[in-house]
PDB file of C-alpha atoms in Angstrom:
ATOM      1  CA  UNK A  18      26.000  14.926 -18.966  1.00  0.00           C
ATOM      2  CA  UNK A  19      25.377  18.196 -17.232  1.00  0.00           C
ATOM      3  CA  UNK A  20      22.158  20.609 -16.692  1.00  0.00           C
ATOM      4  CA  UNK A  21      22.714  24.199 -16.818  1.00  0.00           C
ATOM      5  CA  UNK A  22      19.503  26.177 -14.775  1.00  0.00           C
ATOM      6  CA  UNK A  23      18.313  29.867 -15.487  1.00  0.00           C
ATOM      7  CA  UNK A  24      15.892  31.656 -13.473  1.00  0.00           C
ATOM      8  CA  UNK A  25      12.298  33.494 -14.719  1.00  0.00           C
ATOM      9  CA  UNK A  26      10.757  35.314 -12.639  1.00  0.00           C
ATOM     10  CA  UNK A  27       7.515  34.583 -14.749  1.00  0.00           C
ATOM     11  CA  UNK A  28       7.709  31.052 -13.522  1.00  0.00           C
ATOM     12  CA  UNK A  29       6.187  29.292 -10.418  1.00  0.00           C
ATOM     13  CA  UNK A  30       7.877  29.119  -7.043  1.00  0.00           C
ATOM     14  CA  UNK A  31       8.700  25.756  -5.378  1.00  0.00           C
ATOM     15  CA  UNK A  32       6.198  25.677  -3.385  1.00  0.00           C
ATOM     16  CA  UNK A  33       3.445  26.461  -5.890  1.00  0.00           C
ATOM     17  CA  UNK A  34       5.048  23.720  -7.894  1.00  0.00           C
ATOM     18  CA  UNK A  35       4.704  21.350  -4.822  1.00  0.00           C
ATOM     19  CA  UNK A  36       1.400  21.877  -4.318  1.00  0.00           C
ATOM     20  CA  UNK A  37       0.171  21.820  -7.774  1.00  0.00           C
ATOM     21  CA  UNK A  38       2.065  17.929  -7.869  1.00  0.00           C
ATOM     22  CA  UNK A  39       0.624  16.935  -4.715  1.00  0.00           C
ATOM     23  CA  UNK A  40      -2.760  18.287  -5.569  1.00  0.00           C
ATOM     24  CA  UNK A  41      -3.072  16.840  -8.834  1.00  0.00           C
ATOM     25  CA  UNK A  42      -2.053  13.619  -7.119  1.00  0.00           C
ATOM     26  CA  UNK A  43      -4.904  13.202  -4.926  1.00  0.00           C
ATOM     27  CA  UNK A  44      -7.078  14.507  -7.169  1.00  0.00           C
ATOM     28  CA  UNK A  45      -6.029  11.329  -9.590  1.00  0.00           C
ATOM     29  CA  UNK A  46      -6.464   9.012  -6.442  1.00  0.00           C
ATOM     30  CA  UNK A  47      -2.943   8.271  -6.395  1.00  0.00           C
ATOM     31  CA  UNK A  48      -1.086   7.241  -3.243  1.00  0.00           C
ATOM     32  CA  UNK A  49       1.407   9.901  -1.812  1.00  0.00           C
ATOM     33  CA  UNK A  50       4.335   7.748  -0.006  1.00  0.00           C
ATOM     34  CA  UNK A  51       7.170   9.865   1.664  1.00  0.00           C
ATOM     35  CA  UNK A  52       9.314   8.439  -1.782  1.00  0.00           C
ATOM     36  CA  UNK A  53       6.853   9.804  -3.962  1.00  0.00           C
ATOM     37  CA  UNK A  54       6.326  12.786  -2.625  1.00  0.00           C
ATOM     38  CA  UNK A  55      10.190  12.975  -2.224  1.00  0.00           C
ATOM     39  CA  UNK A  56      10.721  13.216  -6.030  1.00  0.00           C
ATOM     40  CA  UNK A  57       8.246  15.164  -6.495  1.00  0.00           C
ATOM     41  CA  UNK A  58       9.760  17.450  -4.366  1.00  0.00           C
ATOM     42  CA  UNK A  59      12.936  17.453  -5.731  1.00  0.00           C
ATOM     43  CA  UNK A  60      11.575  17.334  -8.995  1.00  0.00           C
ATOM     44  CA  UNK A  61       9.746  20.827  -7.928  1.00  0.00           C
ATOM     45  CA  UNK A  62      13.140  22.370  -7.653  1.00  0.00           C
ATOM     46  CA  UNK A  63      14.550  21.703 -10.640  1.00  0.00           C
ATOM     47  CA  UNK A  64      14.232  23.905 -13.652  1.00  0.00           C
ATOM     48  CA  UNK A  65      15.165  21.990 -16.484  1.00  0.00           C
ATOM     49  CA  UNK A  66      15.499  17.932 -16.702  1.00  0.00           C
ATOM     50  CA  UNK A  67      17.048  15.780 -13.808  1.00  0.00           C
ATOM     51  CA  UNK A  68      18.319  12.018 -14.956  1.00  0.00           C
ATOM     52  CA  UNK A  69      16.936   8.665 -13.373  1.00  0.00           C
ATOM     53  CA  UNK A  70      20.324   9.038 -11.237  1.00  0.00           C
ATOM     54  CA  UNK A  71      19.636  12.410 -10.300  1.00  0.00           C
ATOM     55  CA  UNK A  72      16.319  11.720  -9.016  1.00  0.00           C
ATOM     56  CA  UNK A  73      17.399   8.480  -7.187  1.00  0.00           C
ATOM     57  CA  UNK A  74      20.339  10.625  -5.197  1.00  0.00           C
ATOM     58  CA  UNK A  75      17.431  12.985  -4.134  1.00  0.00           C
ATOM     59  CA  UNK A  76      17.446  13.646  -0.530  1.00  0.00           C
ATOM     60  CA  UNK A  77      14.605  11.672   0.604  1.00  0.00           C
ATOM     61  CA  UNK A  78      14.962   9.095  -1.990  1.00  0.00           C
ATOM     62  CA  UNK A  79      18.274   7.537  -1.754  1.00  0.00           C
ATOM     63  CA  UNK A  80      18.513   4.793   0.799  1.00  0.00           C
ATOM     64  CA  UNK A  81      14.914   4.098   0.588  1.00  0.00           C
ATOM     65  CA  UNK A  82      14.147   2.507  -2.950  1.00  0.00           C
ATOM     66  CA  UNK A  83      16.204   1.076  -6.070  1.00  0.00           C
ATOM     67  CA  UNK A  84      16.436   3.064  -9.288  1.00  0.00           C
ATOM     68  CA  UNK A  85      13.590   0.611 -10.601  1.00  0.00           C
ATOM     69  CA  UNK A  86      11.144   1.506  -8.320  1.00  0.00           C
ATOM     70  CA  UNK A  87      12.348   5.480  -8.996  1.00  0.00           C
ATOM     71  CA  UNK A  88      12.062   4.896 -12.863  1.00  0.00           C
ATOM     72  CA  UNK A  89       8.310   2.755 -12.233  1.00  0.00           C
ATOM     73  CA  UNK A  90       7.257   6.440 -10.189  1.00  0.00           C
ATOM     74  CA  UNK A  91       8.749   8.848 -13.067  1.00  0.00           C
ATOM     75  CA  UNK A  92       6.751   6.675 -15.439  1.00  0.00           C
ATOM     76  CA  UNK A  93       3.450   6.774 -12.853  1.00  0.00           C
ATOM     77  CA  UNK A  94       3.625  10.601 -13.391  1.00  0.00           C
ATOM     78  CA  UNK A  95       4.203  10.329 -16.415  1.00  0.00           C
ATOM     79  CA  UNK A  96       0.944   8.578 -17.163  1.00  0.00           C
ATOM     80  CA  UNK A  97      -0.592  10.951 -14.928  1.00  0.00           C
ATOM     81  CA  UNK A  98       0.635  13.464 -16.734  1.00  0.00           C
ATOM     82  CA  UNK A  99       2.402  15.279 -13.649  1.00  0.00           C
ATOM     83  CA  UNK A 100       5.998  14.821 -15.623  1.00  0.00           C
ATOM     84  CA  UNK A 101       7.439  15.251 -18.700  1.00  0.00           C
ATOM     85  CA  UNK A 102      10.300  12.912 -20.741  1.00  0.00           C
ATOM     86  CA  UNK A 103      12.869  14.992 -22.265  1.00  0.00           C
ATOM     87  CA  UNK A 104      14.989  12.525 -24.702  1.00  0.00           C
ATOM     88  CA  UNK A 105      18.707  13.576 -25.196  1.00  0.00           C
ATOM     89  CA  UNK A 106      21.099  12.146 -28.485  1.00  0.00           C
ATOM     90  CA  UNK A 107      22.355   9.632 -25.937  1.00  0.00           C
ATOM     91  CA  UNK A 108      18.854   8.023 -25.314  1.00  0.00           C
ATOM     92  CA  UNK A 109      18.709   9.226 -21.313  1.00  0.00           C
ATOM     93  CA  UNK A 110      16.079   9.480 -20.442  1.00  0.00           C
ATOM     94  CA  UNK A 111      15.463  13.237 -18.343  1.00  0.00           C
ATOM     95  CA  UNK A 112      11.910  14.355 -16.440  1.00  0.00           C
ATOM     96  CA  UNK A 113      10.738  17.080 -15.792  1.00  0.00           C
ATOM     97  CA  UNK A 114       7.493  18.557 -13.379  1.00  0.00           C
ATOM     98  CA  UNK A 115       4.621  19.328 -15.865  1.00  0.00           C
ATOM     99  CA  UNK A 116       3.286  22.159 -14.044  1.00  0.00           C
ATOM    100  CA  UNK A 117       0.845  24.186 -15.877  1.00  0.00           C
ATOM    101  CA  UNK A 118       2.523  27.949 -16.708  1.00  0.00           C
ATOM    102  CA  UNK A 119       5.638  26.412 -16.143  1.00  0.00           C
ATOM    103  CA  UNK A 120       8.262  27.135 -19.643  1.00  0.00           C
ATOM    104  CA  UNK A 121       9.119  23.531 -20.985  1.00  0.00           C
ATOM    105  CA  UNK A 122      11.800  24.593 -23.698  1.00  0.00           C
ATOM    106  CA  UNK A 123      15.007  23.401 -23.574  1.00  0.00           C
ATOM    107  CA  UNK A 124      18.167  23.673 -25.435  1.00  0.00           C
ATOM    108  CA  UNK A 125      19.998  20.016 -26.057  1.00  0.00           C
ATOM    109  CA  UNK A 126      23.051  19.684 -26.820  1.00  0.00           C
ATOM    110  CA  UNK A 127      24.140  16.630 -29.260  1.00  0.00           C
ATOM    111  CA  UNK A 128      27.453  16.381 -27.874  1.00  0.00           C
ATOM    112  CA  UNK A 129      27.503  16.212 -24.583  1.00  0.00           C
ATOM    113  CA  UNK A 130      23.615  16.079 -23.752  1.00  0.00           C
ATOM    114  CA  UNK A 131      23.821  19.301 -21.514  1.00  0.00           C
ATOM    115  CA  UNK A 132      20.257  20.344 -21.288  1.00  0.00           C
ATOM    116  CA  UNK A 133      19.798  23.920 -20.777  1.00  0.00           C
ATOM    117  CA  UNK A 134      15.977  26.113 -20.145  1.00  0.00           C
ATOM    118  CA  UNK A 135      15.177  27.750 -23.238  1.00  0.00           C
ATOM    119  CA  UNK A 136      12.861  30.889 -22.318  1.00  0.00           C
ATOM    120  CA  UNK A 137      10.670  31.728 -24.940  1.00  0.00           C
ATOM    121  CA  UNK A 138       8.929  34.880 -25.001  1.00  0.00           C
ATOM    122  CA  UNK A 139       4.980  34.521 -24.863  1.00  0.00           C
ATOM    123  CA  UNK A 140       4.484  35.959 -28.265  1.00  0.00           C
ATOM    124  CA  UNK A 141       6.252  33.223 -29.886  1.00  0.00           C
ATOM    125  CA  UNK A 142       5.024  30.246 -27.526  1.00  0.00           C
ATOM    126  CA  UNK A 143       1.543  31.965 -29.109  1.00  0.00           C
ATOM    127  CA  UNK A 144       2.352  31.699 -32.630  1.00  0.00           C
ATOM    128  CA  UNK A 145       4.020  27.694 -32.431  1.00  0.00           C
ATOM    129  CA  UNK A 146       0.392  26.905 -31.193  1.00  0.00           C
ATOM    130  CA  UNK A 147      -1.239  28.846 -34.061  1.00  0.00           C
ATOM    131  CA  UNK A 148       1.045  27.239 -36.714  1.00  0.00           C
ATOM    132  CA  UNK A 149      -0.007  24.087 -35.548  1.00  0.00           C
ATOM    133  CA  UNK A 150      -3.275  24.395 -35.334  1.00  0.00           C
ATOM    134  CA  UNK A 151      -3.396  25.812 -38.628  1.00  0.00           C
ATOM    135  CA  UNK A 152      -2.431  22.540 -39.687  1.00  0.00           C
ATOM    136  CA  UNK A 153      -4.697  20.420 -37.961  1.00  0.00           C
ATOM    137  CA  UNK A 154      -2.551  19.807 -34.896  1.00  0.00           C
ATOM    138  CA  UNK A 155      -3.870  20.064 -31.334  1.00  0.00           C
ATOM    139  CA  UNK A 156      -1.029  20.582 -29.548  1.00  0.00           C
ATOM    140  CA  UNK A 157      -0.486  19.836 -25.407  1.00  0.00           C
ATOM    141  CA  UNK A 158       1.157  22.914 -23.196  1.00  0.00           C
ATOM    142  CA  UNK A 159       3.663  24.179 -25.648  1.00  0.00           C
ATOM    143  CA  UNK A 160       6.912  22.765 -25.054  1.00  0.00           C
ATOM    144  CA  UNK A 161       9.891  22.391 -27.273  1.00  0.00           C
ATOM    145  CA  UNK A 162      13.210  21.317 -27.481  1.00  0.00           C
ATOM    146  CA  UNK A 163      16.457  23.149 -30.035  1.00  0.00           C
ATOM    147  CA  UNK A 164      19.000  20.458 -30.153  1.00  0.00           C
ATOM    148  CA  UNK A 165      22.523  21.729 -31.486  1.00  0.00           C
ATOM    149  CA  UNK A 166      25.705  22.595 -29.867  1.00  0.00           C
ATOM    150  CA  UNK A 167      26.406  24.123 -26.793  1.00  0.00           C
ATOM    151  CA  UNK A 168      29.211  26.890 -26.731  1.00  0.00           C
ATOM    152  CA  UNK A 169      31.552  24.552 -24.886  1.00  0.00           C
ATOM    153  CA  UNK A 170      31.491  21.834 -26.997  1.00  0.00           C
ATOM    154  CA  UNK A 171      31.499  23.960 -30.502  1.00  0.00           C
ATOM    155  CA  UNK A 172      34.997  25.503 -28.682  1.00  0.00           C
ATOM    156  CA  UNK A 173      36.190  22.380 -27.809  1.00  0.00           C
ATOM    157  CA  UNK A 174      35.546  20.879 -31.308  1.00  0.00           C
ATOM    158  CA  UNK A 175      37.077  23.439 -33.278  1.00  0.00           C
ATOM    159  CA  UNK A 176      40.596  23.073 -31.421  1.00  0.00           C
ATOM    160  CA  UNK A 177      39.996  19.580 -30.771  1.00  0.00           C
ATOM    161  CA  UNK A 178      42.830  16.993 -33.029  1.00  0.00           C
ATOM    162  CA  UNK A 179      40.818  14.881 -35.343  1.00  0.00           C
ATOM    163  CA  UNK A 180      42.988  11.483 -35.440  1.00  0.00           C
ATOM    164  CA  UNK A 181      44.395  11.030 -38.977  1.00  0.00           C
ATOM    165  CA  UNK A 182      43.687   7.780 -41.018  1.00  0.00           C
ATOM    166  CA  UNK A 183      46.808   8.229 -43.655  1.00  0.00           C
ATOM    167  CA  UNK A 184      49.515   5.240 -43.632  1.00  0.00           C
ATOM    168  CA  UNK A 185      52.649   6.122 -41.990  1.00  0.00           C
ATOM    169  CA  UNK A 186      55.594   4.866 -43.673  1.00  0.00           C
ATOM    170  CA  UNK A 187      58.373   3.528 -41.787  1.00  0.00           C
ATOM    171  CA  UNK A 188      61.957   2.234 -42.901  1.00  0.00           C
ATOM    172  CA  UNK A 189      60.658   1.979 -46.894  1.00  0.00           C
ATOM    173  CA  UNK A 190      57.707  -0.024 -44.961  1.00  0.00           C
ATOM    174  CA  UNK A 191      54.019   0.596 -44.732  1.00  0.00           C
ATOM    175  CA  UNK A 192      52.646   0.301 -41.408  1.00  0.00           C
ATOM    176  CA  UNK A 193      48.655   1.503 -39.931  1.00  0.00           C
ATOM    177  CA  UNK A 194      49.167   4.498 -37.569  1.00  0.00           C
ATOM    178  CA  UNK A 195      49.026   3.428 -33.867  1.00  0.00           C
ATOM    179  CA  UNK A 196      49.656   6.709 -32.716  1.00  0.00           C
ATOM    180  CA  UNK A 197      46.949   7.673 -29.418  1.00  0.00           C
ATOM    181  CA  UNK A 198      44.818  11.471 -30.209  1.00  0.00           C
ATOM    182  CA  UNK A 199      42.448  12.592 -27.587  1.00  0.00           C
ATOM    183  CA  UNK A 200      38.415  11.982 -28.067  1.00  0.00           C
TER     184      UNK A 200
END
């Protein structure tokens, strides 16, 4: 699984980012350890979803903790509401930094999972809220995922062999195709 990144220059910097995490952890009481506020550093530099793995290889990170720990902080701020879960098709789990301002739309793809930032224009992040309030929903900071296909993958299926399930007959005799075809 990849992650493609884009840059808006309506978005927050890093360091904005970082500060709005660390502040919003004090401000919930919550202990800063140089792990936690390594991921939430790293986590402040990414612009679309980083995996448990990704997070655990962050400098800062790696070497000091196991991925449990890792996933037990990612679900912390998640409780805290500092980070966001992004599911893909292949039930990975992704996170993201919840920082206010900050677009949280993403393009999925059900394939091969890339995750890609989806900038919407405000106008239309606008009229999702209305719809949904128009039907009784109160929703959080708009965010919102498209899954389909990426371009790569919609190439690579179209010229990709599809392996045949026809009997092959061979010598007068029926036998099951063993032949190999590429995934």
């Amino acid at each position: 699984m990849f992650l493609q990144a884009t840059c808006n220059d309506s978005m927050k910097t890093f360091k904005e980012r970082r500060a709005w995490a660390t502040a919003s952890c004090r401000k919930a009481r919550m202990r800063l350890t140089p792990v936690r506020t390594a991921i939430l550093s790293f986590l402040a530099q990414q612009r679309t979803p980083a995996s448990l793995e990704m997070v655990s290889q962050a400098d800062g990170v790696r070497g000091q903790c196991d991925s449990t720990t890792v996933y037990r902080t990612l679900m912390l701020f998640k409780e805290a509401e500092l980070v966001r879960l992004v599911g893909t098709p292949r039930k990975a789990s992704y996170f993201a930094l919840n920082a206010p301002g900050d677009s949280a739309h993403f393009l999925i793809c059900q394939h091969c999972g890339c995750v890609t930032e989806l900038p919407l224009p405000d106008p239309l992040s606008a009229e999702i809220g209305r719809i949904a309030s128009a039907r009784g929903f109160s929703p959080t900071p708009a965010d919102c995922e498209v899954h389909g296909l990426c371009a790569n993958c919609q190439v690579r299926l179209k010229t990709q062999v599809v392996p045949s399930k026809l009997v092959i007959r061979v010598a007068g005799k029926v036998a099951p195709s063993k032949r190999n075809f590429p995934n």
